[in-house]
GROMACS .gro file of C-alpha atoms in nm:
model
  220
    1MET     CA    1  -0.015   0.013   0.012
    2LEU     CA    2   0.300   0.226   0.045
    3VAL     CA    3   0.319   0.264  -0.319
    4SER     CA    4  -0.007   0.277  -0.442
    5ASN     CA    5  -0.107   0.519  -0.181
    6ALA     CA    6   0.218   0.757  -0.307
    7VAL     CA    7   0.066   0.741  -0.651
    8ASP     CA    8  -0.294   0.836  -0.550
    9GLN     CA    9  -0.144   1.145  -0.355
   10SER     CA   10   0.065   1.222  -0.657
   11LEU     CA   11  -0.201   1.244  -0.896
   12ASP     CA   12  -0.429   1.396  -0.670
   13LYS     CA   13  -0.226   1.687  -0.712
   14VAL     CA   14  -0.323   1.715  -1.090
   15ASP     CA   15  -0.606   1.870  -1.245
   16PHE     CA   16  -0.749   1.645  -1.534
   17THR     CA   17  -1.077   1.887  -1.613
   18PRO     CA   18  -0.920   2.042  -1.906
   19PHE     CA   19  -0.953   1.735  -2.098
   20ALA     CA   20  -1.338   1.712  -2.068
   21ASN     CA   21  -1.513   1.629  -2.365
   22ARG     CA   22  -1.186   1.590  -2.580
   23ASN     CA   23  -1.065   1.232  -2.718
   24VAL     CA   24  -0.742   1.149  -2.523
   25PHE     CA   25  -0.480   0.904  -2.575
   26LEU     CA   26  -0.272   0.778  -2.333
   27ASN     CA   27   0.110   0.731  -2.386
   28ASP     CA   28   0.232   0.522  -2.144
   29LYS     CA   29   0.544   0.372  -2.299
   30TYR     CA   30   0.790   0.584  -2.073
   31VAL     CA   31   0.609   0.436  -1.778
   32ASP     CA   32   0.856   0.146  -1.648
   33CYS     CA   33   0.849   0.125  -1.258
   34VAL     CA   34   0.707  -0.095  -0.958
   35ASP     CA   35   0.315  -0.128  -0.967
   36LYS     CA   36   0.331  -0.018  -1.356
   37SER     CA   37  -0.041  -0.131  -1.398
   38TYR     CA   38  -0.143   0.057  -1.107
   39VAL     CA   39   0.012   0.378  -1.219
   40ILE     CA   40  -0.133   0.356  -1.584
   41SER     CA   41  -0.470   0.273  -1.462
   42SER     CA   42  -0.492   0.524  -1.227
   43ILE     CA   43  -0.415   0.803  -1.456
   44ARG     CA   44  -0.687   0.636  -1.722
   45HIS     CA   45  -0.916   0.679  -1.401
   46ARG     CA   46  -0.864   1.023  -1.326
   47LEU     CA   47  -0.908   1.136  -1.693
   48LEU     CA   48  -1.244   0.948  -1.710
   49ARG     CA   49  -1.353   1.107  -1.394
   50GLY     CA   50  -1.227   1.486  -1.567
   51GLY     CA   51  -1.465   1.408  -1.828
   52ALA     CA   52  -1.194   1.283  -2.107
   53ARG     CA   53  -1.309   1.009  -2.369
   54LEU     CA   54  -0.997   0.760  -2.413
   55VAL     CA   55  -0.933   0.622  -2.730
   56PRO     CA   56  -0.730   0.320  -2.807
   57LYS     CA   57  -0.520   0.470  -3.099
   58GLU     CA   58  -0.310   0.784  -3.154
   59GLU     CA   59  -0.460   0.858  -3.490
   60GLU     CA   60  -0.839   0.887  -3.326
   61ALA     CA   61  -0.717   1.156  -3.050
   62ASP     CA   62  -0.784   1.498  -3.029
   63LEU     CA   63  -0.507   1.520  -2.754
   64ILE     CA   64  -0.241   1.295  -2.635
   65VAL     CA   65  -0.119   1.279  -2.249
   66GLU     CA   66   0.235   1.152  -2.188
   67ALA     CA   67   0.336   1.002  -1.864
   68ARG     CA   68   0.646   0.919  -1.734
   69ALA     CA   69   0.775   0.778  -1.371
   70GLY     CA   70   1.050   0.948  -1.223
   71ALA     CA   71   1.079   0.762  -0.923
   72ILE     CA   72   0.831   0.492  -0.761
   73GLY     CA   73   0.983   0.283  -0.477
   74THR     CA   74   0.997   0.248  -0.071
   75HIS     CA   75   1.266   0.284   0.205
   76SER     CA   76   1.228   0.204   0.571
   77GLN     CA   77   1.425   0.315   0.871
   78GLU     CA   78   1.459   0.206   1.239
   79ALA     CA   79   1.541   0.433   1.547
   80TYR     CA   80   1.521   0.384   1.925
   81LEU     CA   81   1.604   0.535   2.235
   82GLY     CA   82   1.779   0.293   2.494
   83THR     CA   83   2.096   0.106   2.564
   84PRO     CA   84   2.261  -0.140   2.289
   85GLU     CA   85   2.354  -0.478   2.388
   86VAL     CA   86   2.735  -0.484   2.603
   87VAL     CA   87   2.908  -0.766   2.655
   88LEU     CA   88   3.126  -0.744   2.957
   89PRO     CA   89   3.459  -0.950   3.059
   90GLY     CA   90   3.367  -1.284   3.230
   91MET     CA   91   3.085  -1.400   2.997
   92LEU     CA   92   2.838  -1.140   3.144
   93THR     CA   93   2.629  -0.956   2.865
   94LEU     CA   94   2.378  -0.665   2.937
   95PRO     CA   95   2.064  -0.704   2.725
   96GLU     CA   96   1.982  -0.458   2.490
   97MET     CA   97   1.692  -0.194   2.647
   98ARG     CA   98   1.485   0.019   2.439
   99LEU     CA   99   1.272   0.256   2.595
  100ILE     CA  100   1.136   0.438   2.263
  101GLU     CA  101   1.137   0.256   1.964
  102ARG     CA  102   1.023   0.367   1.597
  103ASN     CA  103   0.953   0.184   1.296
  104ASN     CA  104   0.885   0.392   0.962
  105GLN     CA  105   0.825   0.291   0.645
  106LYS     CA  106   0.794   0.517   0.332
  107GLY     CA  107   0.673   0.517  -0.020
  108ILE     CA  108   0.789   0.785  -0.277
  109ALA     CA  109   0.596   0.856  -0.618
  110LYS     CA  110   0.711   1.087  -0.859
  111ILE     CA  111   0.493   1.127  -1.185
  112GLY     CA  112   0.554   1.335  -1.476
  113LEU     CA  113   0.283   1.456  -1.712
  114VAL     CA  114   0.270   1.626  -2.062
  115ALA     CA  115   0.012   1.697  -2.280
  116TYR     CA  116  -0.005   1.821  -2.656
  117ASP     CA  117  -0.213   1.846  -2.972
  118ALA     CA  118  -0.244   1.521  -3.170
  119LYS     CA  119  -0.232   1.704  -3.515
  120THR     CA  120  -0.013   1.988  -3.470
  121ARG     CA  121   0.203   1.849  -3.158
  122ALA     CA  122   0.185   2.187  -3.011
  123PRO     CA  123   0.205   2.154  -2.636
  124LEU     CA  124  -0.096   2.237  -2.378
  125GLY     CA  125   0.092   2.412  -2.096
  126SER     CA  126   0.398   2.337  -1.941
  127GLY     CA  127   0.312   2.004  -1.769
  128GLY     CA  128   0.518   1.899  -1.455
  129MET     CA  129   0.622   1.672  -1.213
  130SER     CA  130   0.400   1.558  -0.909
  131LEU     CA  131   0.573   1.443  -0.605
  132ALA     CA  132   0.421   1.298  -0.316
  133GLU     CA  133   0.522   1.052   0.014
  134SER     CA  134   0.338   0.785   0.214
  135ASP     CA  135   0.447   0.669   0.530
  136ASP     CA  136   0.349   0.422   0.795
  137SER     CA  137   0.478   0.475   1.119
  138ASN     CA  138   0.485   0.247   1.418
  139TYR     CA  139   0.593   0.355   1.773
  140PHE     CA  140   0.675   0.133   2.072
  141MET     CA  141   0.720   0.292   2.470
  142LEU     CA  142   0.859   0.023   2.705
  143GLY     CA  143   0.776  -0.239   2.470
  144ILE     CA  144   0.404  -0.146   2.472
  145GLY     CA  145   0.236  -0.065   2.126
  146PRO     CA  146   0.219   0.002   1.821
  147TYR     CA  147   0.111   0.319   1.815
  148GLN     CA  148   0.023   0.350   1.462
  149GLY     CA  149   0.042   0.677   1.251
  150GLY     CA  150   0.084   0.794   0.887
  151SER     CA  151  -0.083   0.840   0.567
  152ILE     CA  152  -0.160   0.451   0.524
  153ASN     CA  153  -0.327   0.442   0.855
  154LYS     CA  154  -0.530   0.738   0.789
  155GLU     CA  155  -0.622   0.576   0.456
  156ILE     CA  156  -0.740   0.246   0.599
  157LYS     CA  157  -0.926   0.411   0.896
  158GLU     CA  158  -1.131   0.649   0.583
  159GLY     CA  159  -1.177   0.352   0.386
  160LYS     CA  160  -1.363   0.187   0.675
  161LYS     CA  161  -1.604   0.460   0.768
  162VAL     CA  162  -1.701   0.580   0.401
  163LEU     CA  163  -2.075   0.573   0.386
  164GLY     CA  164  -2.281   0.537   0.045
  165GLY     CA  165  -2.369   0.838  -0.129
  166LYS     CA  166  -2.116   1.019   0.036
  167LYS     CA  167  -1.980   1.281  -0.227
  168SER     CA  168  -1.608   1.345  -0.253
  169GLN     CA  169  -1.321   1.482  -0.474
  170LYS     CA  170  -1.088   1.215  -0.386
  171ILE     CA  171  -1.090   0.880  -0.565
  172PRO     CA  172  -1.385   0.683  -0.347
  173GLN     CA  173  -1.279   0.425  -0.135
  174SER     CA  174  -1.596   0.217  -0.225
  175VAL     CA  175  -1.659   0.147  -0.597
  176ALA     CA  176  -2.006   0.187  -0.755
  177PHE     CA  177  -2.100   0.226  -1.135
  178SER     CA  178  -2.426   0.377  -1.239
  179SER     CA  179  -2.699   0.247  -1.449
  180PRO     CA  180  -2.672   0.328  -1.843
  181PRO     CA  181  -2.975   0.595  -1.895
  182ALA     CA  182  -3.294   0.405  -2.018
  183SER     CA  183  -3.343   0.486  -2.387
  184ASN     CA  184  -3.649   0.672  -2.511
  185PRO     CA  185  -3.927   0.429  -2.628
  186VAL     CA  186  -3.993   0.427  -2.971
  187LEU     CA  187  -4.308   0.557  -3.062
  188GLU     CA  188  -4.552   0.286  -3.268
  189PRO     CA  189  -4.740   0.420  -3.529
  190ALA     CA  190  -5.133   0.461  -3.448
  191GLY     CA  191  -5.333   0.132  -3.443
  192THR     CA  192  -5.053  -0.094  -3.388
  193LEU     CA  193  -5.097  -0.357  -3.136
  194HIS     CA  194  -4.797  -0.570  -2.982
  195LEU     CA  195  -4.904  -0.925  -2.856
  196ALA     CA  196  -4.697  -1.166  -2.674
  197SER     CA  197  -4.694  -1.403  -2.983
  198GLY     CA  198  -4.628  -1.122  -3.267
  199GLN     CA  199  -4.741  -0.803  -3.409
  200GLU     CA  200  -5.075  -0.729  -3.567
  201GLU     CA  201  -5.164  -0.427  -3.723
  202LYS     CA  202  -5.516  -0.307  -3.664
  203LYS     CA  203  -5.608  -0.038  -3.940
  204PRO     CA  204  -5.806   0.255  -3.802
  205GLU     CA  205  -6.182   0.270  -3.908
  206GLU     CA  206  -6.262   0.526  -4.184
  207LYS     CA  207  -6.462   0.815  -4.110
  208LYS     CA  208  -6.769   0.858  -4.298
  209SER     CA  209  -6.825   1.185  -4.462
  210ALA     CA  210  -7.101   1.391  -4.381
  211GLN     CA  211  -7.235   1.331  -4.752
  212THR     CA  212  -7.247   0.916  -4.703
  213THR     CA  213  -7.551   0.742  -4.645
  214ASP     CA  214  -7.680   0.408  -4.618
  215ALA     CA  215  -7.923   0.416  -4.934
  216PRO     CA  216  -7.867   0.183  -5.228
  217ALA     CA  217  -7.632   0.254  -5.478
  218TRP     CA  218  -7.897   0.342  -5.746
  219ALA     CA  219  -8.032   0.580  -5.535
  220LYS     CA  220  -7.738   0.786  -5.446
   0.00000   0.00000   0.00000
């Protein structure tokens, strides 16, 4: 989760709304990193949320978004306040004593984006790099713990308490899709009846003119 959280934070800093109602092709050939599939799919997700229409071929696009990964990875560190293990003469050893201990893991994501016109190749703005860091910290005091903190712990807590229908500008923690809009019913011509076994036409009755009578033909 360290990498995915850092990727999400990095892309949250990018405004994708300028691509609304435009055909966009995502060029991902320069994305070569850990969790490559997640990075690409996250960019596609945000383009769609911004209103873009993603197309599979560059020839079909109005705009091209080119993504690149500068650095995506993790590192960890450990620190404590106390005394290390001490070996004394005479086979006597003083054990290690940790009064306060901290274990910290971090994830870093540096993602670059640039957009340009598919026909003229003119850049749309200056593009740029988005850098973000996720962290997961665990503290122990006199062997009691862990006391947890960091963006990973915050994301897990928020994900557990998200309610259905809650509006948010962030990527939602719960996934739901809306049903396609119902198509307009087709208006049938007047006098048409639909039966379970097929279709049967019922011709409308002809209106009699004011001069029409029931008299015999020779009397008209």
